[in-house]
PDB file of C-alpha atoms in Angstrom:
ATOM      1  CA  UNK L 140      48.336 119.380  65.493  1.00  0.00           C
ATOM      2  CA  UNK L 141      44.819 121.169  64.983  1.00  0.00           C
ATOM      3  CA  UNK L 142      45.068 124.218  63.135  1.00  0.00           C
ATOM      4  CA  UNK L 143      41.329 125.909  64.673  1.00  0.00           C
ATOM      5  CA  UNK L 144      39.849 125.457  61.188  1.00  0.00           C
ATOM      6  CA  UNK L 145      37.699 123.372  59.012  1.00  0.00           C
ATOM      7  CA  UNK L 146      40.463 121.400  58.120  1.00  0.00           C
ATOM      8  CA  UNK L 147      40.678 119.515  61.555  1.00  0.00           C
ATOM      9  CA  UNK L 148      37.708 117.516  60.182  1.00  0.00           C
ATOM     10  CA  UNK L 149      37.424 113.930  60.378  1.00  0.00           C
ATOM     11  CA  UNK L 150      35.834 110.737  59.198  1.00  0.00           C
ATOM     12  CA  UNK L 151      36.534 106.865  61.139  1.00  0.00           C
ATOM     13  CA  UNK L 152      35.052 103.617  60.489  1.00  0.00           C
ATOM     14  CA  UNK L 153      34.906 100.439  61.304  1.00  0.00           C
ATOM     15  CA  UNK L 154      32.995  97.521  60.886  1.00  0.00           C
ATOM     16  CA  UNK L 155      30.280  96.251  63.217  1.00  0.00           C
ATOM     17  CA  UNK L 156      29.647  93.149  65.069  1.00  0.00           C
ATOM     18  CA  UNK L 157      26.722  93.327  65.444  1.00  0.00           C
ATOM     19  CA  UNK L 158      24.516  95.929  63.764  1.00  0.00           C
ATOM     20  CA  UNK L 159      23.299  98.838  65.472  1.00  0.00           C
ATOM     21  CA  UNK L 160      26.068  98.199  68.367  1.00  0.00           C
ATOM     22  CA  UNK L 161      28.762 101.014  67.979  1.00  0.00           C
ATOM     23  CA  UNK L 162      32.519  99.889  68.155  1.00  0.00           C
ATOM     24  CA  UNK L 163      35.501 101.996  68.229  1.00  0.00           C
ATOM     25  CA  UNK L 164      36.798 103.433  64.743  1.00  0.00           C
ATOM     26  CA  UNK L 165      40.316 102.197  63.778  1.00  0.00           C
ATOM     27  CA  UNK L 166      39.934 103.011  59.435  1.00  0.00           C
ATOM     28  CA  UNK L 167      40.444 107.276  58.470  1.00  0.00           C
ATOM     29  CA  UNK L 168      39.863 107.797  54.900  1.00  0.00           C
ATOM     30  CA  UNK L 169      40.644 111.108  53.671  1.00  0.00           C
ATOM     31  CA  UNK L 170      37.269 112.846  52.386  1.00  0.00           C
ATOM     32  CA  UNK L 171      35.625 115.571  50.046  1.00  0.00           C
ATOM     33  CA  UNK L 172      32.713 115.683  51.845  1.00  0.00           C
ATOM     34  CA  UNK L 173      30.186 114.132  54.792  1.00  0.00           C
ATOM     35  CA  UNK L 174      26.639 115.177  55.313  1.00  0.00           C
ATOM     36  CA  UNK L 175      25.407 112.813  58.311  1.00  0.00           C
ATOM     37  CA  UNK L 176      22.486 114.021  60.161  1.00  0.00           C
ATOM     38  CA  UNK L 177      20.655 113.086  63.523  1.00  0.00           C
ATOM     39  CA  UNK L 178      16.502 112.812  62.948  1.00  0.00           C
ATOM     40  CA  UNK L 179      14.695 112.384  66.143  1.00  0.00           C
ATOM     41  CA  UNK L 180      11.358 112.023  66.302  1.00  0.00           C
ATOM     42  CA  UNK L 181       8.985 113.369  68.948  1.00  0.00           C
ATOM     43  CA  UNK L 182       5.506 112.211  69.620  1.00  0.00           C
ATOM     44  CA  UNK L 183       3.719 115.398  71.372  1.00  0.00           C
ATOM     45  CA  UNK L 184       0.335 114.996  73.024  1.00  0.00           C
ATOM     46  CA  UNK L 185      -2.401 118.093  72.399  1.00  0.00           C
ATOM     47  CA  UNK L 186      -4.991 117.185  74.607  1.00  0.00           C
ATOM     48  CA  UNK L 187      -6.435 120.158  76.678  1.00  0.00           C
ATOM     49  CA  UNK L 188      -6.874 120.407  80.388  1.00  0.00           C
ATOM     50  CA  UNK L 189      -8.738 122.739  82.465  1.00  0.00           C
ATOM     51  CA  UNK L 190      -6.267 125.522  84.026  1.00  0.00           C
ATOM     52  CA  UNK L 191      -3.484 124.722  81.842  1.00  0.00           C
ATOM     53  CA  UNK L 192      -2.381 127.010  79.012  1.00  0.00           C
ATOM     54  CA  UNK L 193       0.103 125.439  77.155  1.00  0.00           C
ATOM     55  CA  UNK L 194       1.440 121.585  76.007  1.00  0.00           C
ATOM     56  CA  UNK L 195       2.671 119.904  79.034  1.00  0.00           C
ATOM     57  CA  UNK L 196       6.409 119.111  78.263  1.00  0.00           C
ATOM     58  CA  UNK L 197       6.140 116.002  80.637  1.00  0.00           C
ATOM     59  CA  UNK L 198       3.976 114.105  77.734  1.00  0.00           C
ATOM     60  CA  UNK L 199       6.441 115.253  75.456  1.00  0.00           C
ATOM     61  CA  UNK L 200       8.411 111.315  74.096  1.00  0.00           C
ATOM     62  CA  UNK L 201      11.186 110.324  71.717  1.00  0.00           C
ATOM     63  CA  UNK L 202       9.280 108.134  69.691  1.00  0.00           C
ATOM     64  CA  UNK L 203      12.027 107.536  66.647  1.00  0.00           C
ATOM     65  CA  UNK L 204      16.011 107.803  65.877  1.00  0.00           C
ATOM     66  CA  UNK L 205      16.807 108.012  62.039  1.00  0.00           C
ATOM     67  CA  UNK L 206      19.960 108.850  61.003  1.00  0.00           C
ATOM     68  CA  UNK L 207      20.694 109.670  57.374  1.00  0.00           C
ATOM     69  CA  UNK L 208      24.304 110.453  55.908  1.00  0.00           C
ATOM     70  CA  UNK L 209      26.600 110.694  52.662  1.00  0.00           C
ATOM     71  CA  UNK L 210      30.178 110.427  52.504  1.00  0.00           C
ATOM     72  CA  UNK L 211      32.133 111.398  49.240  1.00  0.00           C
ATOM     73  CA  UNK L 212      36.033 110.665  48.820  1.00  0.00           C
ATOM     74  CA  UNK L 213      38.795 110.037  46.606  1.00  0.00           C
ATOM     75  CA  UNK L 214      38.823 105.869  46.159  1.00  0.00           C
ATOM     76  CA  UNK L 215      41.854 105.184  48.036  1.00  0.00           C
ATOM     77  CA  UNK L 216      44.426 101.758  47.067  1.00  0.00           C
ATOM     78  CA  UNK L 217      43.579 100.974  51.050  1.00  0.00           C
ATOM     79  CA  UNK L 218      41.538 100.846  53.437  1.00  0.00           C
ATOM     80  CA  UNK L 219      38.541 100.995  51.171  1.00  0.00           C
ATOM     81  CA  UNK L 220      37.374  97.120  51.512  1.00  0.00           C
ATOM     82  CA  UNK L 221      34.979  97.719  54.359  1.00  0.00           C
ATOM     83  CA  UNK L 222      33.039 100.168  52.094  1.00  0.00           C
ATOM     84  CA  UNK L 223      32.790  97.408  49.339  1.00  0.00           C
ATOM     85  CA  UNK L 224      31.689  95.274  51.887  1.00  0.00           C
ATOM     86  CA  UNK L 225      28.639  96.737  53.101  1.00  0.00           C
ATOM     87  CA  UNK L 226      28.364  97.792  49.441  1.00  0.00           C
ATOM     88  CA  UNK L 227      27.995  94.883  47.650  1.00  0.00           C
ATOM     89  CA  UNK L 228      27.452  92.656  50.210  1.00  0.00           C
ATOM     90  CA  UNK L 229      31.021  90.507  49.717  1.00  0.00           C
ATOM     91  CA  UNK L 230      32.533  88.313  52.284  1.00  0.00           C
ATOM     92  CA  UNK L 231      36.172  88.958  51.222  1.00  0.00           C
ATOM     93  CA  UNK L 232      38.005  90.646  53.896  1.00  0.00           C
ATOM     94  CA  UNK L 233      41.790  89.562  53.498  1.00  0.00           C
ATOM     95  CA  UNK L 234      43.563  90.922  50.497  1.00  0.00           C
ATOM     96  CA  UNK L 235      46.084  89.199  48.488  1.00  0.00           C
ATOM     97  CA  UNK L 236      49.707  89.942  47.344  1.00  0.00           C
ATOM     98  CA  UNK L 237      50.104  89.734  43.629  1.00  0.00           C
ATOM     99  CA  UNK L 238      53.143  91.105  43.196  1.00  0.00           C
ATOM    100  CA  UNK L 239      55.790  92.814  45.295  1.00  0.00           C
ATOM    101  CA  UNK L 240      53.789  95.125  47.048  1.00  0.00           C
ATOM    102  CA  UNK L 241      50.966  95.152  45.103  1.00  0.00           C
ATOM    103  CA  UNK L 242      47.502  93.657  46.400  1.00  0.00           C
ATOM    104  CA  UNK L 243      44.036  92.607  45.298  1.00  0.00           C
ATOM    105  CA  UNK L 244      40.723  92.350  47.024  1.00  0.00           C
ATOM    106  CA  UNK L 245      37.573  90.535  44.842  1.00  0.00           C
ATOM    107  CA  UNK L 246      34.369  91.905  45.982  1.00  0.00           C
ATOM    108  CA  UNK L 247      31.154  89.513  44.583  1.00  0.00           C
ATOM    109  CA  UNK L 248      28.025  90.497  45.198  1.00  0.00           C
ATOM    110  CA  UNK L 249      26.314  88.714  48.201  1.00  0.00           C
ATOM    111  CA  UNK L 250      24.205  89.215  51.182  1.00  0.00           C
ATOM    112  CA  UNK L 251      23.627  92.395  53.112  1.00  0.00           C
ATOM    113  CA  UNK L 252      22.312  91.280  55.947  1.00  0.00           C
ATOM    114  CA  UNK L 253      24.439  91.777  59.355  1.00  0.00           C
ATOM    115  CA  UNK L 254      26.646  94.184  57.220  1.00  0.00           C
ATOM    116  CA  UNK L 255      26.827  97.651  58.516  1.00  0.00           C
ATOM    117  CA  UNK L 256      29.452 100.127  60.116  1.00  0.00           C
ATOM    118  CA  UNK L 257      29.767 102.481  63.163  1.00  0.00           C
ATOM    119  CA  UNK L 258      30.888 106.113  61.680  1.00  0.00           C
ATOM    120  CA  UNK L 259      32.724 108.724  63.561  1.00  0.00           C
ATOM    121  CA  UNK L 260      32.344 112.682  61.983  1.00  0.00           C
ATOM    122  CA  UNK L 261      34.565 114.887  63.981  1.00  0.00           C
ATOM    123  CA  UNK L 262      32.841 118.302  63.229  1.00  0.00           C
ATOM    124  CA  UNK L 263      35.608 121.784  64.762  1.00  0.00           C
ATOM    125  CA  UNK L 264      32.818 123.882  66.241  1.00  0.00           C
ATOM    126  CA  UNK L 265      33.377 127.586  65.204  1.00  0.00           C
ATOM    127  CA  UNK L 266      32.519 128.893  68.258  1.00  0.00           C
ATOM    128  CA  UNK L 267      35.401 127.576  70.315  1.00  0.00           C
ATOM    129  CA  UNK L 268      38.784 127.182  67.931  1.00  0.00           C
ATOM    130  CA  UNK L 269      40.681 123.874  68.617  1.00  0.00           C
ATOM    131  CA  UNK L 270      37.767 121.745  69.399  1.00  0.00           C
ATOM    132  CA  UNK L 271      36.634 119.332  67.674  1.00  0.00           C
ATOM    133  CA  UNK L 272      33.445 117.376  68.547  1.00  0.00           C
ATOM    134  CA  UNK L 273      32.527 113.787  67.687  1.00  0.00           C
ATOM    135  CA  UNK L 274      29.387 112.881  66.360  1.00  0.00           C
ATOM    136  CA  UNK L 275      29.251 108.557  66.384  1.00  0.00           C
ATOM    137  CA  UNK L 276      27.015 107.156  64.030  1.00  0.00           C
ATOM    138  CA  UNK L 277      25.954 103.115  64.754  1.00  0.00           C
ATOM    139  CA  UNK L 278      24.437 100.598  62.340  1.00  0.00           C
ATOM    140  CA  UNK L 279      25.266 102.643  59.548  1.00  0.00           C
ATOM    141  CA  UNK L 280      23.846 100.801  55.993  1.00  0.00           C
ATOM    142  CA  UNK L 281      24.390 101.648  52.685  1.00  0.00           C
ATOM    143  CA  UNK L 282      21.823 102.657  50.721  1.00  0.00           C
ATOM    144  CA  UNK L 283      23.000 103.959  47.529  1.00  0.00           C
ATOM    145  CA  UNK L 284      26.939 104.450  46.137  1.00  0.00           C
ATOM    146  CA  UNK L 285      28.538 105.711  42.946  1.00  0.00           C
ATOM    147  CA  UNK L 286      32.086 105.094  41.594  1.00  0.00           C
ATOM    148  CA  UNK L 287      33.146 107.480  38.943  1.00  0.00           C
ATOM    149  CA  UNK L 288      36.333 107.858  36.906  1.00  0.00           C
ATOM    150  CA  UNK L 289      36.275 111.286  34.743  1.00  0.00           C
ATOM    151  CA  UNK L 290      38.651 112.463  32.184  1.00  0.00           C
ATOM    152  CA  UNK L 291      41.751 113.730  34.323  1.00  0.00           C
ATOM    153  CA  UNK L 292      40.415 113.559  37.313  1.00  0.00           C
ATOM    154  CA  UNK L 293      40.543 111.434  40.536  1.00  0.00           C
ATOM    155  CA  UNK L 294      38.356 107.916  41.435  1.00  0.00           C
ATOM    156  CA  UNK L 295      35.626 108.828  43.532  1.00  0.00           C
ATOM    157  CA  UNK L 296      33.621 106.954  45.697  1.00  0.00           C
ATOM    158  CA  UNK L 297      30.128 108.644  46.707  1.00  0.00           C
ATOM    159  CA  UNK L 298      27.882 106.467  49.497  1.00  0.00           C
ATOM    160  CA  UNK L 299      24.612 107.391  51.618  1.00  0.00           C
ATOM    161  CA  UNK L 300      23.909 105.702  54.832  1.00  0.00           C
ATOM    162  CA  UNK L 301      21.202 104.997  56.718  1.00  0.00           C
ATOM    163  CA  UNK L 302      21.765 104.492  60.156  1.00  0.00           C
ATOM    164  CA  UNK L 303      20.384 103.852  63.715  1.00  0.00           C
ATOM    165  CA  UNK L 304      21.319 106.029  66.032  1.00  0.00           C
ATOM    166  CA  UNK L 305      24.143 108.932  66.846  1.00  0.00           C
ATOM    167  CA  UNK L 306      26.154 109.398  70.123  1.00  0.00           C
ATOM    168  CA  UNK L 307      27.711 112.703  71.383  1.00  0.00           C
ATOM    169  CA  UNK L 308      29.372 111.305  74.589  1.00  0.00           C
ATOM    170  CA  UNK L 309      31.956 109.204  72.837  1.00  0.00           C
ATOM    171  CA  UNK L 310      35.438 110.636  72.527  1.00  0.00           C
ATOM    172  CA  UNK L 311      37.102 111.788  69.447  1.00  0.00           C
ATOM    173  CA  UNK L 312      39.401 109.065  67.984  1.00  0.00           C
ATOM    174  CA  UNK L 313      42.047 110.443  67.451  1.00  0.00           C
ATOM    175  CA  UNK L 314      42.845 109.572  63.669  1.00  0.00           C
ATOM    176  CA  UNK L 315      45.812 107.821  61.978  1.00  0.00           C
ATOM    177  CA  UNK L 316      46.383 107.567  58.012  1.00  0.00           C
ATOM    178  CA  UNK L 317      47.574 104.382  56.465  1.00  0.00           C
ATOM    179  CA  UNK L 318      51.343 104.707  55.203  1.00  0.00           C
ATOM    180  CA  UNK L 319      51.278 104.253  51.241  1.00  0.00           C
ATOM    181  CA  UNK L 320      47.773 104.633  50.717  1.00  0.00           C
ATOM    182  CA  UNK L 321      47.162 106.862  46.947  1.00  0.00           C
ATOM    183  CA  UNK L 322      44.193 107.439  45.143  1.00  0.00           C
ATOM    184  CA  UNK L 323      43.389 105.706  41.702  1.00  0.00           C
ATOM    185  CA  UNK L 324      43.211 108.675  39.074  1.00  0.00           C
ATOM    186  CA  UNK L 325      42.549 108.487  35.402  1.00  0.00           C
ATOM    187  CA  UNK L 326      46.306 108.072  34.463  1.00  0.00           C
ATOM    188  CA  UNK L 327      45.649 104.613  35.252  1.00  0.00           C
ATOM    189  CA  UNK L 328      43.184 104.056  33.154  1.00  0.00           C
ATOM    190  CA  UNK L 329      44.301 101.520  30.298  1.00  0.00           C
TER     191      UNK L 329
END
């Protein structure tokens, strides 16, 4: 149920195929904080002509798409392995039971390349309560990420993106929260 307020906000991922070539987000992590933005870049011709007083808006191209983006949350015990992945580069993607219900996922360092994810912001718009408008990000890479632990507080995991392109027209997925999913904390540190 949407409430009309900030807190209809939402983040989706998933990984890509092929990079640069959105795909629908299945993965909702709850987060602190996104900051994705949409750079295009627009070549505008000055030349003067004779009985024209202003730029022509026909010459006017997109000559660029940048998109840049951070994404701060609390380090979740699931769902989190995709981030690692385009992290560090790993190829693990299956984790394994150690012990009743607890699991483990080894992420090595390894190669980058083909590694990126498609990520879905849904922004409410204060304008018009109850809507909330997707903003889908493709061939998002990682660029830079931080994992801090401090005294009594919750795991974080901080990452900036830089991506390809961003898409308006897609729909909203409409998110779902993995069952049992907690956040590491500092109580657990031993």
């Amino acid at each position: 149920m949407t409430t009309g307020t900030g807190l209809d906000a939402q983040v989706g991922y998933k990984l890509e195929s092929t990079v640069g070539t959105p795909v629908t987000v299945d993965k909702f992590p709850e987060f602190n904080s996104e900051g994705f933005e949409f750079d295009p870049g627009f070549i505008e011709p000055s030349g003067l002509r004779v009985g024209v007083k202003f730029k022509r808006g026909s010459r006017l191209v997109q000559s660029r798409k940048m998109v840049s983006g951070s994404l701060e949350m609390n380090h979740s015990t699931r769902i989190m392995g995709a981030f690692w992945k385009c992290a560090v580069g790993s190829t693990v993607t299956t984790p394994t039971l150690v012990l009743g219900s607890a699991y483990k996922q080894v992420h090595q360092t390894g190669d980058l390349i083909g590694k990126a994810l498609t990520i879905q912001v849904g922004r409410p718009e204060p304008v018009s309560p109850y809507t909330t408008r997707a903003h889908t990000y493709a061939g998002c890479k990682v660029t830079s990420w931080e994992f801090s632990v401090s005294d009594n507080e919750v795991a974080k995991l901080s990452m900036d993106f830089d991506g390809w392109d961003e898409a308006t027209a897609t729909a909203l997925a409409s998110a779902s929260y993995v069952a049992g999913a907690e956040e590491f904390n500092f109580s657990q540190v031993t």
